[in-house]
Short mmCIF file of C-alpha atoms in Angstrom, two decimals:
data_model
loop_
_atom_site.label_atom_id
_atom_site.label_comp_id
_atom_site.label_asym_id
_atom_site.label_seq_id
_atom_site.Cartn_x
_atom_site.Cartn_y
_atom_site.Cartn_z
CA MET A 401 110.00 -6.38 -4.42
CA THR A 402 110.54 -9.63 -6.33
CA ASP A 403 113.68 -11.73 -6.32
CA SER A 404 114.13 -11.08 -10.05
CA SER A 405 114.18 -7.30 -9.54
CA LEU A 406 116.87 -7.72 -6.89
CA LEU A 407 118.93 -9.93 -9.18
CA ALA A 408 118.74 -7.57 -12.17
CA PRO A 409 121.12 -4.88 -10.84
CA ALA A 410 123.58 -7.56 -9.74
CA THR A 411 123.47 -9.15 -13.19
CA GLU A 412 124.02 -5.79 -14.85
CA ARG A 413 126.96 -5.01 -12.58
CA ARG A 414 128.48 -8.40 -13.35
CA THR A 415 128.05 -7.81 -17.10
CA VAL A 416 129.68 -4.38 -16.84
CA ALA A 417 132.56 -5.83 -14.81
CA ILE A 418 133.11 -8.60 -17.36
CA SER A 419 132.95 -6.06 -20.16
CA ARG A 420 135.55 -3.82 -18.52
CA PHE A 421 137.83 -6.81 -17.99
CA LEU A 422 137.50 -7.84 -21.64
CA TRP A 423 138.17 -4.28 -22.82
CA ALA A 424 141.31 -4.29 -20.67
CA VAL A 425 142.46 -7.60 -22.17
CA TYR A 426 141.62 -6.40 -25.67
CA ALA A 427 143.48 -3.12 -25.09
CA ALA A 428 146.55 -5.01 -23.85
CA ILE A 429 146.56 -7.27 -26.92
CA ALA A 430 146.06 -4.35 -29.29
CA ALA A 431 148.75 -2.23 -27.61
CA ALA A 432 151.27 -5.08 -27.78
CA LEU A 433 150.60 -5.62 -31.49
CA ALA A 434 150.71 -1.86 -32.14
CA SER A 435 154.12 -1.73 -30.45
CA PHE A 436 155.35 -4.37 -32.88
CA THR A 437 153.99 -2.23 -35.73
CA LEU A 438 155.81 0.89 -34.51
CA VAL A 439 159.10 -1.01 -34.25
CA GLN A 440 158.66 -2.22 -37.84
CA TRP A 441 157.91 1.29 -39.04
CA TRP A 442 160.93 2.74 -37.28
CA SER A 443 163.14 0.23 -39.05
CA ALA A 444 161.50 1.07 -42.38
CA LEU A 445 162.26 4.77 -41.95
CA SER A 446 165.97 3.99 -41.81
CA PHE A 447 165.92 2.13 -45.14
CA GLU A 448 166.56 3.96 -48.40
CA GLY A 449 165.16 1.41 -50.80
CA PRO A 450 161.95 -0.28 -51.95
CA MET A 451 159.95 -2.42 -49.53
CA VAL A 452 157.06 -3.28 -51.85
CA TYR A 453 156.61 -3.27 -55.58
CA GLY A 454 155.61 0.10 -57.04
CA GLU A 455 157.63 2.34 -54.77
CA GLY A 456 160.23 2.77 -57.48
CA ALA A 457 157.70 4.21 -59.93
CA VAL A 458 156.40 6.71 -57.35
CA VAL A 459 159.89 7.80 -56.32
CA ASN A 460 161.09 8.05 -59.92
CA ALA A 461 158.20 10.36 -60.83
CA GLY A 462 158.96 12.52 -57.80
CA LEU A 463 162.65 12.74 -58.64
CA LEU A 464 161.80 13.81 -62.19
CA ILE A 465 159.76 16.69 -60.73
CA ALA A 466 162.68 17.57 -58.44
CA ARG A 467 164.85 17.92 -61.56
CA GLY A 468 162.31 20.24 -63.16
CA LEU A 469 160.87 17.61 -65.50
CA ASP A 470 157.27 16.51 -66.07
CA PRO A 471 156.63 12.80 -65.37
CA TYR A 472 153.39 13.06 -67.37
CA GLY A 473 155.12 14.50 -70.42
CA PRO A 474 156.58 12.57 -73.37
CA PRO A 475 159.54 10.51 -72.09
CA ALA A 476 162.86 10.10 -73.83
CA ALA A 477 163.10 7.43 -76.52
CA GLY A 478 163.04 3.94 -75.06
CA VAL A 479 162.01 5.16 -71.59
CA PHE A 480 158.74 4.34 -69.83
CA VAL A 481 157.52 6.45 -66.90
CA GLY A 482 154.37 5.09 -65.24
CA ALA A 483 153.24 8.10 -63.16
CA ASN A 484 149.69 6.75 -62.97
CA TYR A 485 148.65 8.73 -59.89
CA PRO A 486 147.78 12.41 -59.45
CA PRO A 487 150.73 14.67 -58.55
CA LEU A 488 150.52 15.14 -54.77
CA ALA A 489 152.58 12.14 -53.62
CA TYR A 490 155.15 12.85 -56.33
CA LEU A 491 155.40 16.43 -55.07
CA VAL A 492 156.09 15.13 -51.56
CA VAL A 493 159.00 13.08 -52.94
CA ALA A 494 160.28 16.07 -54.92
CA ILE A 495 160.06 18.55 -52.04
CA GLY A 496 161.77 16.18 -49.62
CA SER A 497 164.36 14.80 -52.04
CA ALA A 498 167.17 16.58 -50.20
CA PHE A 499 166.55 14.20 -47.28
CA GLY A 500 166.44 11.02 -49.37
CA ASP A 501 164.58 9.40 -52.22
CA PHE A 502 162.26 7.07 -50.28
CA LEU A 503 162.25 8.70 -46.83
CA PRO A 504 160.04 11.79 -47.45
CA LEU A 505 156.90 10.00 -48.60
CA ARG A 506 157.54 7.08 -46.26
CA ALA A 507 157.70 9.44 -43.27
CA VAL A 508 154.62 11.37 -44.38
CA ASN A 509 152.66 8.12 -44.68
CA VAL A 510 153.69 7.01 -41.19
CA LEU A 511 152.61 10.38 -39.80
CA ALA A 512 149.31 10.05 -41.69
CA ALA A 513 148.66 6.65 -40.10
CA LEU A 514 149.51 7.99 -36.65
CA ALA A 515 147.19 10.96 -37.21
CA ILE A 516 144.32 8.58 -37.96
CA ALA A 517 145.11 6.59 -34.81
CA ILE A 518 145.05 9.81 -32.77
CA ALA A 519 141.69 10.73 -34.32
CA ILE A 520 140.32 7.31 -33.37
CA ALA A 521 141.51 7.73 -29.78
CA TRP A 522 140.01 11.23 -29.61
CA ARG A 523 136.61 10.06 -30.80
CA ALA A 524 136.62 7.24 -28.22
CA ARG A 525 138.03 9.44 -25.44
CA ALA A 526 135.01 8.91 -23.15
CA SER A 527 136.70 5.63 -22.16
CA ARG A 528 140.49 5.48 -21.98
CA LEU A 529 140.50 1.71 -22.43
CA THR A 530 138.29 1.95 -25.50
CA ALA A 531 140.42 4.75 -26.95
CA LEU A 532 143.64 2.80 -26.41
CA ALA A 533 142.17 -0.44 -27.76
CA LEU A 534 140.70 0.98 -30.97
CA ALA A 535 143.61 3.30 -31.81
CA SER A 536 146.10 0.49 -31.23
CA SER A 537 143.95 -1.91 -33.26
CA PHE A 538 144.12 0.37 -36.28
CA LEU A 539 147.92 0.36 -36.14
CA ALA A 540 147.97 -3.42 -35.66
CA LEU A 541 145.71 -4.36 -38.58
CA PHE A 542 147.66 -6.19 -41.29
CA PRO A 543 147.02 -3.73 -44.16
CA VAL A 544 148.13 -0.79 -41.99
CA LEU A 545 151.15 -2.63 -40.59
CA THR A 546 152.29 -3.48 -44.11
CA TRP A 547 151.36 -0.45 -46.19
CA ALA A 548 151.68 2.60 -43.95
CA PRO A 549 155.51 2.80 -44.03
CA VAL A 550 155.97 2.50 -47.80
CA ALA A 551 156.64 5.20 -50.38
CA ARG A 552 153.28 4.84 -52.09
CA VAL A 553 150.25 7.11 -52.34
CA ASP A 554 147.71 5.03 -50.41
CA MET A 555 148.07 5.95 -46.73
CA LEU A 556 148.20 9.67 -47.45
CA ALA A 557 145.01 9.48 -49.52
CA VAL A 558 143.26 7.51 -46.76
CA ALA A 559 144.23 10.11 -44.16
CA PHE A 560 142.96 13.01 -46.27
CA THR A 561 139.71 11.12 -46.84
CA ALA A 562 139.25 10.34 -43.15
CA PHE A 563 139.80 13.91 -42.01
CA ALA A 564 137.54 15.30 -44.73
CA ILE A 565 134.75 13.08 -43.41
CA LEU A 566 135.47 13.78 -39.74
CA LEU A 567 135.65 17.55 -40.14
CA ALA A 568 132.53 17.99 -42.28
CA ALA A 569 130.13 20.25 -40.38
CA PRO A 570 127.66 23.07 -41.12
CA THR A 571 130.05 25.81 -39.96
CA TRP A 572 132.47 27.31 -42.48
CA ARG A 573 135.25 26.87 -39.92
CA ARG A 574 135.00 23.11 -40.42
CA ALA A 575 133.46 22.87 -43.87
CA LEU A 576 136.40 24.69 -45.48
CA PRO A 577 139.13 22.29 -44.26
CA ALA A 578 136.82 19.32 -44.92
CA GLY A 579 136.42 20.36 -48.55
CA ALA A 580 140.14 21.03 -48.86
CA PHE A 581 141.03 17.60 -47.46
CA ALA A 582 138.56 15.97 -49.86
CA SER A 583 140.18 17.64 -52.86
CA LEU A 584 143.66 16.70 -51.61
CA ALA A 585 142.52 13.08 -51.21
CA LEU A 586 141.50 12.96 -54.87
CA TYR A 587 144.71 14.77 -55.82
CA THR A 588 146.54 11.86 -54.18
CA LYS A 589 144.52 8.82 -55.32
CA PRO A 590 141.27 8.73 -57.33
CA THR A 591 139.79 5.80 -55.37
CA ALA A 592 139.13 8.27 -52.54
CA LEU A 593 136.11 9.30 -54.59
CA LEU A 594 134.06 6.28 -53.45
CA PRO A 595 133.99 6.89 -49.67
CA LEU A 596 133.77 10.65 -50.20
CA VAL A 597 130.74 10.33 -52.49
CA ALA A 598 129.09 7.82 -50.14
CA VAL A 599 129.38 10.23 -47.22
CA LEU A 600 128.37 13.27 -49.29
CA LEU A 601 125.21 11.48 -50.40
CA TYR A 602 124.39 10.72 -46.77
CA LEU A 603 125.02 14.34 -45.81
CA ALA A 604 122.85 15.57 -48.67
CA TRP A 605 120.07 13.39 -47.26
CA ARG A 606 120.46 14.13 -43.55
CA GLU A 607 122.63 17.26 -43.21
CA GLN A 608 121.92 19.42 -46.25
CA ARG A 609 123.70 22.52 -44.99
CA THR A 610 126.85 20.56 -44.22
CA ALA A 611 126.77 18.90 -47.63
CA ALA A 612 126.32 22.22 -49.43
CA ARG A 613 129.14 24.00 -47.63
CA VAL A 614 131.57 21.11 -47.94
CA ALA A 615 130.75 20.87 -51.66
CA VAL A 616 131.47 24.59 -52.11
CA ALA A 617 134.77 24.27 -50.25
CA PHE A 618 135.68 21.18 -52.25
CA THR A 619 134.93 22.94 -55.53
CA ALA A 620 137.01 25.99 -54.60
CA SER A 621 139.95 23.83 -53.50
CA SER A 622 139.73 21.72 -56.63
CA VAL A 623 139.79 24.81 -58.85
CA LEU A 624 143.02 25.94 -57.19
CA LEU A 625 144.60 22.50 -57.59
CA VAL A 626 143.57 22.28 -61.25
CA ALA A 627 145.00 25.75 -61.90
CA PHE A 628 148.30 24.71 -60.32
CA THR A 629 148.29 21.49 -62.33
CA PHE A 630 147.71 23.34 -65.61
CA GLU A 631 150.64 25.58 -64.78
CA ARG A 632 153.10 22.85 -63.79
CA PHE A 633 152.15 19.69 -65.71
CA GLU A 634 150.98 18.63 -69.14
CA MET A 635 147.22 18.17 -68.66
CA GLN A 636 146.76 15.78 -71.57
CA GLY A 637 149.54 13.65 -70.11
CA ILE A 638 147.77 13.51 -66.75
CA ILE A 639 144.56 12.37 -68.43
CA THR A 640 146.49 9.63 -70.23
CA HIS A 641 148.53 8.45 -67.24
CA VAL A 642 145.98 8.79 -64.44
CA ILE A 643 142.72 7.95 -66.22
CA ARG A 644 143.41 5.90 -69.34
CA TRP A 645 146.34 3.92 -68.02
CA ASN A 646 144.49 3.05 -64.82
CA ALA A 647 141.62 1.41 -66.71
CA LEU A 648 143.04 -2.06 -66.12
CA PRO A 649 140.88 -5.18 -66.54
CA PHE A 650 138.82 -6.50 -63.65
CA ALA A 651 140.36 -9.71 -62.30
CA PRO A 652 137.87 -11.95 -60.44
CA SER A 653 140.65 -13.99 -58.83
CA ILE A 654 142.33 -10.88 -57.43
CA ALA A 655 138.99 -9.44 -56.28
CA ALA A 656 138.20 -12.71 -54.48
CA LEU A 657 141.65 -12.75 -52.86
CA LEU A 658 141.22 -9.15 -51.68
CA LEU A 659 137.86 -9.95 -50.12
CA LEU A 660 139.27 -13.07 -48.45
CA VAL A 661 142.22 -11.19 -46.95
CA GLY A 662 139.84 -8.44 -45.86
CA VAL A 663 137.54 -10.87 -44.08
CA VAL A 664 140.31 -12.70 -42.21
CA THR A 665 142.24 -9.56 -41.20
CA LEU A 666 139.54 -6.99 -40.43
CA GLY A 667 136.14 -8.48 -41.22
CA ALA A 668 134.87 -8.14 -37.65
CA PHE A 669 135.91 -4.50 -37.53
CA ALA A 670 134.07 -3.75 -40.78
CA LEU A 671 130.95 -5.64 -39.71
CA LEU A 672 130.70 -3.91 -36.33
CA GLY A 673 131.67 -0.56 -37.83
CA ALA A 674 128.89 -0.84 -40.41
CA ARG A 675 126.43 -1.18 -37.51
CA SER A 676 127.54 2.10 -35.94
CA ALA A 677 124.80 4.38 -34.67
CA ASP A 678 126.50 7.24 -36.55
CA GLY A 679 124.99 7.34 -40.05
CA ARG A 680 127.91 9.25 -41.51
CA MET A 681 130.32 6.59 -40.32
CA ARG A 682 128.12 3.83 -41.73
CA ALA A 683 128.25 5.56 -45.11
CA TYR A 684 132.04 5.83 -44.77
CA VAL A 685 132.37 2.09 -44.14
CA ILE A 686 130.12 1.31 -47.11
CA GLY A 687 132.19 3.56 -49.38
CA ALA A 688 135.40 1.95 -48.13
CA VAL A 689 134.04 -1.54 -48.85
CA LEU A 690 133.17 -0.38 -52.37
CA VAL A 691 136.85 0.51 -52.85
CA VAL A 692 137.69 -3.16 -52.21
CA ILE A 693 134.91 -4.57 -54.39
CA LEU A 694 135.58 -2.29 -57.35
CA GLY A 695 139.34 -2.36 -56.83
CA GLY A 696 139.76 -6.00 -57.83
CA ARG A 697 141.74 -5.20 -60.94
CA GLU A 698 145.02 -6.59 -62.20
CA GLY A 699 147.79 -5.57 -59.84
CA SER A 700 145.56 -4.72 -56.88
CA THR A 701 146.70 -5.82 -53.45
CA VAL A 702 146.00 -5.23 -49.75
CA ASN A 703 146.52 -1.47 -50.06
CA TYR A 704 142.86 -1.39 -51.14
CA LEU A 705 141.92 -2.48 -47.61
CA LEU A 706 143.35 0.63 -45.94
CA ASP A 707 140.13 2.61 -46.37
CA VAL A 708 138.15 -0.16 -44.66
CA ALA A 709 140.64 -0.26 -41.77
CA ALA A 710 140.36 3.49 -41.16
CA ALA A 711 136.60 3.71 -41.67
CA SER A 712 135.86 0.72 -39.43
CA CYS A 713 137.97 1.88 -36.49
CA LEU A 714 136.65 5.44 -36.73
CA ALA A 715 133.08 4.14 -36.90
CA LEU A 716 133.63 1.96 -33.85
CA ALA A 717 135.17 4.87 -31.98
CA SER A 718 132.20 7.10 -32.71
CA ARG A 719 129.50 5.46 -30.61
CA VAL A 720 130.75 2.12 -29.41
CA ARG A 721 129.09 0.58 -26.34
CA ALA A 722 131.69 -0.02 -23.66
CA ASP A 723 129.31 -1.90 -21.35
CA THR A 724 128.84 -4.99 -23.52
CA PRO A 725 131.38 -7.83 -23.60
CA ARG A 726 130.57 -8.84 -27.18
CA VAL A 727 132.49 -6.02 -28.89
CA PRO A 728 135.89 -6.36 -27.16
CA LEU A 729 135.70 -10.15 -27.33
CA THR A 730 134.98 -10.11 -31.08
CA LEU A 731 137.63 -7.52 -31.92
CA ALA A 732 140.28 -9.17 -29.76
CA ALA A 733 139.58 -12.46 -31.51
CA GLN A 734 139.95 -10.74 -34.89
CA LEU A 735 143.33 -9.31 -33.90
CA ALA A 736 144.41 -12.71 -32.60
CA VAL A 737 143.51 -14.36 -35.90
CA GLY A 738 145.53 -11.78 -37.83
CA ALA A 739 148.50 -12.12 -35.50
CA ALA A 740 148.40 -15.92 -35.76
CA MET A 741 148.35 -15.75 -39.55
CA ILE A 742 151.38 -13.46 -39.53
CA ALA A 743 153.20 -15.68 -37.01
CA THR A 744 152.59 -18.77 -39.15
CA ALA A 745 153.55 -16.91 -42.38
CA VAL A 746 150.09 -17.34 -43.90
CA LEU A 747 150.17 -13.55 -44.17
CA GLN A 748 153.59 -12.04 -44.72
CA PRO A 749 154.32 -8.41 -43.85
CA THR A 750 157.14 -6.68 -45.65
CA ASP A 751 160.46 -8.50 -45.19
CA LEU A 752 162.82 -5.60 -44.58
CA ALA A 753 165.87 -7.86 -44.42
CA ALA A 754 165.08 -9.26 -47.87
CA SER A 755 164.53 -5.74 -49.21
CA ARG A 756 167.91 -4.62 -47.89
CA ARG A 757 169.53 -7.69 -49.43
CA GLN A 758 168.03 -6.90 -52.85
CA VAL A 759 169.46 -3.39 -52.76
CA THR A 760 172.86 -4.66 -51.59
CA LEU A 761 173.03 -7.24 -54.39
CA ALA A 762 172.70 -4.45 -56.95
CA GLU A 763 175.41 -2.25 -55.45
CA ASP A 764 178.06 -3.47 -57.90
CA LEU A 765 176.07 -2.44 -60.99
CA PRO A 766 177.72 0.34 -63.03
CA ARG A 767 175.87 3.61 -62.54
CA ALA A 768 175.90 4.38 -66.27
CA ALA A 769 174.67 0.93 -67.33
CA THR A 770 171.44 0.41 -69.27
CA ILE A 771 169.36 -1.89 -67.08
CA LEU A 772 165.89 -3.39 -67.35
CA ALA A 773 164.82 -4.24 -63.80
CA GLU A 774 161.61 -5.74 -62.49
CA ASP A 775 161.74 -3.45 -59.45
CA SER A 776 163.01 -0.03 -60.47
CA GLY A 777 163.31 0.93 -56.81
CA VAL A 778 166.39 -1.28 -56.49
CA LEU A 779 168.07 0.76 -59.21
CA LEU A 780 167.04 4.11 -57.72
CA ALA A 781 168.36 3.05 -54.32
CA ASN A 782 171.75 2.59 -56.00
CA GLY A 783 171.71 5.86 -57.91
CA ILE A 784 170.72 4.36 -61.26
CA THR A 785 167.95 5.85 -63.40
CA PRO A 786 165.54 3.16 -64.66
CA PHE A 787 164.49 2.86 -68.29
CA VAL A 788 161.18 1.28 -67.25
CA ASP A 789 160.04 2.38 -63.80
CA ASP A 790 156.90 0.19 -63.63
CA LEU A 791 157.28 -3.09 -65.48
CA PHE A 792 153.83 -4.27 -64.43
CA LEU A 793 152.02 -1.23 -65.82
CA TRP A 794 154.15 -1.29 -68.96
CA SER A 795 153.33 -4.96 -69.60
CA ARG A 796 149.59 -4.44 -69.10
CA LEU A 797 149.53 -1.44 -71.44
CA VAL A 798 151.47 -3.34 -74.10
CA ALA A 799 149.10 -6.31 -73.76
CA ALA A 800 146.11 -3.98 -74.18
CA GLY A 801 147.66 -2.28 -77.21
CA SER A 802 147.69 1.09 -75.42
CA ILE A 803 151.39 1.66 -76.04
CA ALA A 804 153.95 0.25 -78.46
CA ASP A 805 156.43 -2.33 -77.22
CA GLU A 806 159.81 -0.65 -77.53
CA VAL A 807 161.44 -2.83 -74.88
CA THR A 808 161.21 -6.40 -76.21
CA PRO A 809 162.99 -5.60 -79.52
CA ARG A 810 165.84 -4.03 -77.56
CA VAL A 811 166.06 -7.13 -75.37
CA ARG A 812 166.23 -9.36 -78.45
CA GLN A 813 169.17 -7.26 -79.63
CA ALA A 814 170.78 -7.52 -76.17
CA ALA A 815 170.74 -3.72 -76.00
CA PHE A 816 170.47 -3.72 -72.21
CA ASP A 817 173.64 -4.32 -70.22
CA PHE A 818 171.67 -6.20 -67.57
CA VAL A 819 168.17 -7.58 -67.04
CA ILE A 820 167.21 -8.11 -63.40
CA ALA A 821 164.22 -10.14 -62.22
CA ASP A 822 162.99 -11.01 -58.74
CA VAL A 823 162.41 -14.64 -59.77
CA PRO A 824 164.12 -16.99 -62.26
CA LEU A 825 162.51 -16.30 -65.63
CA ASP A 826 162.92 -19.90 -66.79
CA ALA A 827 160.63 -20.92 -63.91
CA LEU A 828 158.17 -18.04 -64.19
CA ASP A 829 155.23 -20.43 -64.56
CA ARG A 830 155.75 -21.41 -60.91
CA ALA A 831 155.77 -17.80 -59.69
CA THR A 832 152.81 -15.85 -58.32
CA GLU A 833 150.25 -14.27 -60.62
CA PHE A 834 151.58 -10.83 -59.74
CA GLU A 835 155.03 -11.86 -60.98
CA ARG A 836 153.68 -13.36 -64.20
CA LEU A 837 151.75 -10.20 -65.01
CA ARG A 838 154.98 -8.20 -64.94
CA TRP A 839 156.76 -10.39 -67.47
CA PRO A 840 154.92 -10.93 -70.79
CA PRO A 841 155.77 -14.24 -72.49
CA ALA A 842 157.40 -12.49 -75.47
CA LEU A 843 159.70 -10.52 -73.18
CA VAL A 844 160.63 -13.63 -71.19
CA ARG A 845 161.51 -15.51 -74.39
CA ALA A 846 163.62 -12.59 -75.56
CA VAL A 847 165.55 -12.48 -72.28
CA LEU A 848 166.19 -16.23 -72.22
CA ASP A 849 167.28 -16.23 -75.88
CA ALA A 850 169.61 -13.23 -75.76
CA TYR A 851 170.84 -13.38 -72.17
CA ARG A 852 172.33 -15.87 -69.73
CA LEU A 853 171.96 -16.01 -65.96
CA ASP A 854 174.95 -14.37 -64.27
CA VAL A 855 173.73 -14.09 -60.67
CA GLY A 856 170.94 -16.21 -59.26
CA VAL A 857 170.04 -15.73 -55.61
CA PRO A 858 166.59 -15.33 -54.03
CA GLY A 859 165.17 -11.95 -55.02
CA HIS A 860 167.94 -11.13 -57.51
CA PHE A 861 168.32 -12.94 -60.82
CA ARG A 862 170.72 -11.01 -63.02
CA TYR A 863 170.99 -11.74 -66.73
CA VAL A 864 173.81 -10.55 -69.01
CA PRO A 865 174.09 -10.72 -72.84
CA ARG A 866 175.21 -14.07 -74.20
CA ARG A 867 177.50 -12.33 -76.69
CA SER A 868 179.67 -9.31 -76.01
CA ARG A 869 178.60 -6.24 -77.92
#
């Protein structure tokens, strides 16, 4: 027996020991960061108001359904209802409206994120450390930390997509729920189509029976959803709101920013996940990355990274090697980079204190007032119905000539009692691109000409008519 053959087992044992130590360190880091996430989410669940832009539009559409109205139907004169998603998230708001306006969808999204984390832990259950590390990592990733506890459609759609892919199997017992989850994912957010198609193509190549049965289940579920939609909503309105109004221009600067944030917050997870030995999971990661690449349109933000976060962690949990130190070292470093960027404010999660302050500053507004607000969620949190529930979407549609501008003429006439912006409109050129896209130049000029600044504090700039009416 040679000396080298004697040394080999010792070297392997040392490598395994180092690997286990690194997995333990990685799991500790991930668990600590996940604990921070859970504390943030718990605080969010106690807040009845908007945390990010766009929640107001989702909640408003849901409240319209709760009152027996159709958010996709023709609105009242001078009113703009965005409703540019399929109905499922709006139905969640409507069904749970007795418990609050923002809470129902916010709570469902948190449960959806936790369900994905549990699925990750289950798939990695062969090693408790690996299961803890990967499940906690998913909760700690910046896009999940920021976007899971908001009243938007994204997290719910990601969860439906993930479980459709995980459950797909050749038996009807699993193919039926997989197809149902796939149809529900699309009934929540159309971008779910990309990862679902990527995985279905892989299944059609490698697991034909699974692909066929899931496709049948998906078709049957979709027929039922379409029948319900025909019965409850105006179908032509859905086509206009969900398809035509979502055809926003591709923005290279936003696409580049999305990719940059994706690389610095979860790039290592995506890279290692794409190298998974599980072909289905590789296809899932590829489809999720396509969501980011093709999602670089005006108004897009880090919510488009949620699919990559879920797909990467599930792929890593599928067949990750626990005996190599490279994986835990790389993933721990990725989490550390993200945490450092949050700590130094390079990346900023939702500022709940600022959100509460915005809602409080609007508490003195008369409930019957006519108000044009940049964030309609602030009005809804104070019991005021918005005239424009999504100023960004309205401005983009007006710029494209898709709808007539009925708002700017009313502003010129000082027909609104108040105009509320998140930033000072006379300094809009120094604001972020997202802010500038919400306020067309013609509308800004009309506000500054017909209104004067009455309240000017960070996050709340209130304008009132210059002349009494």
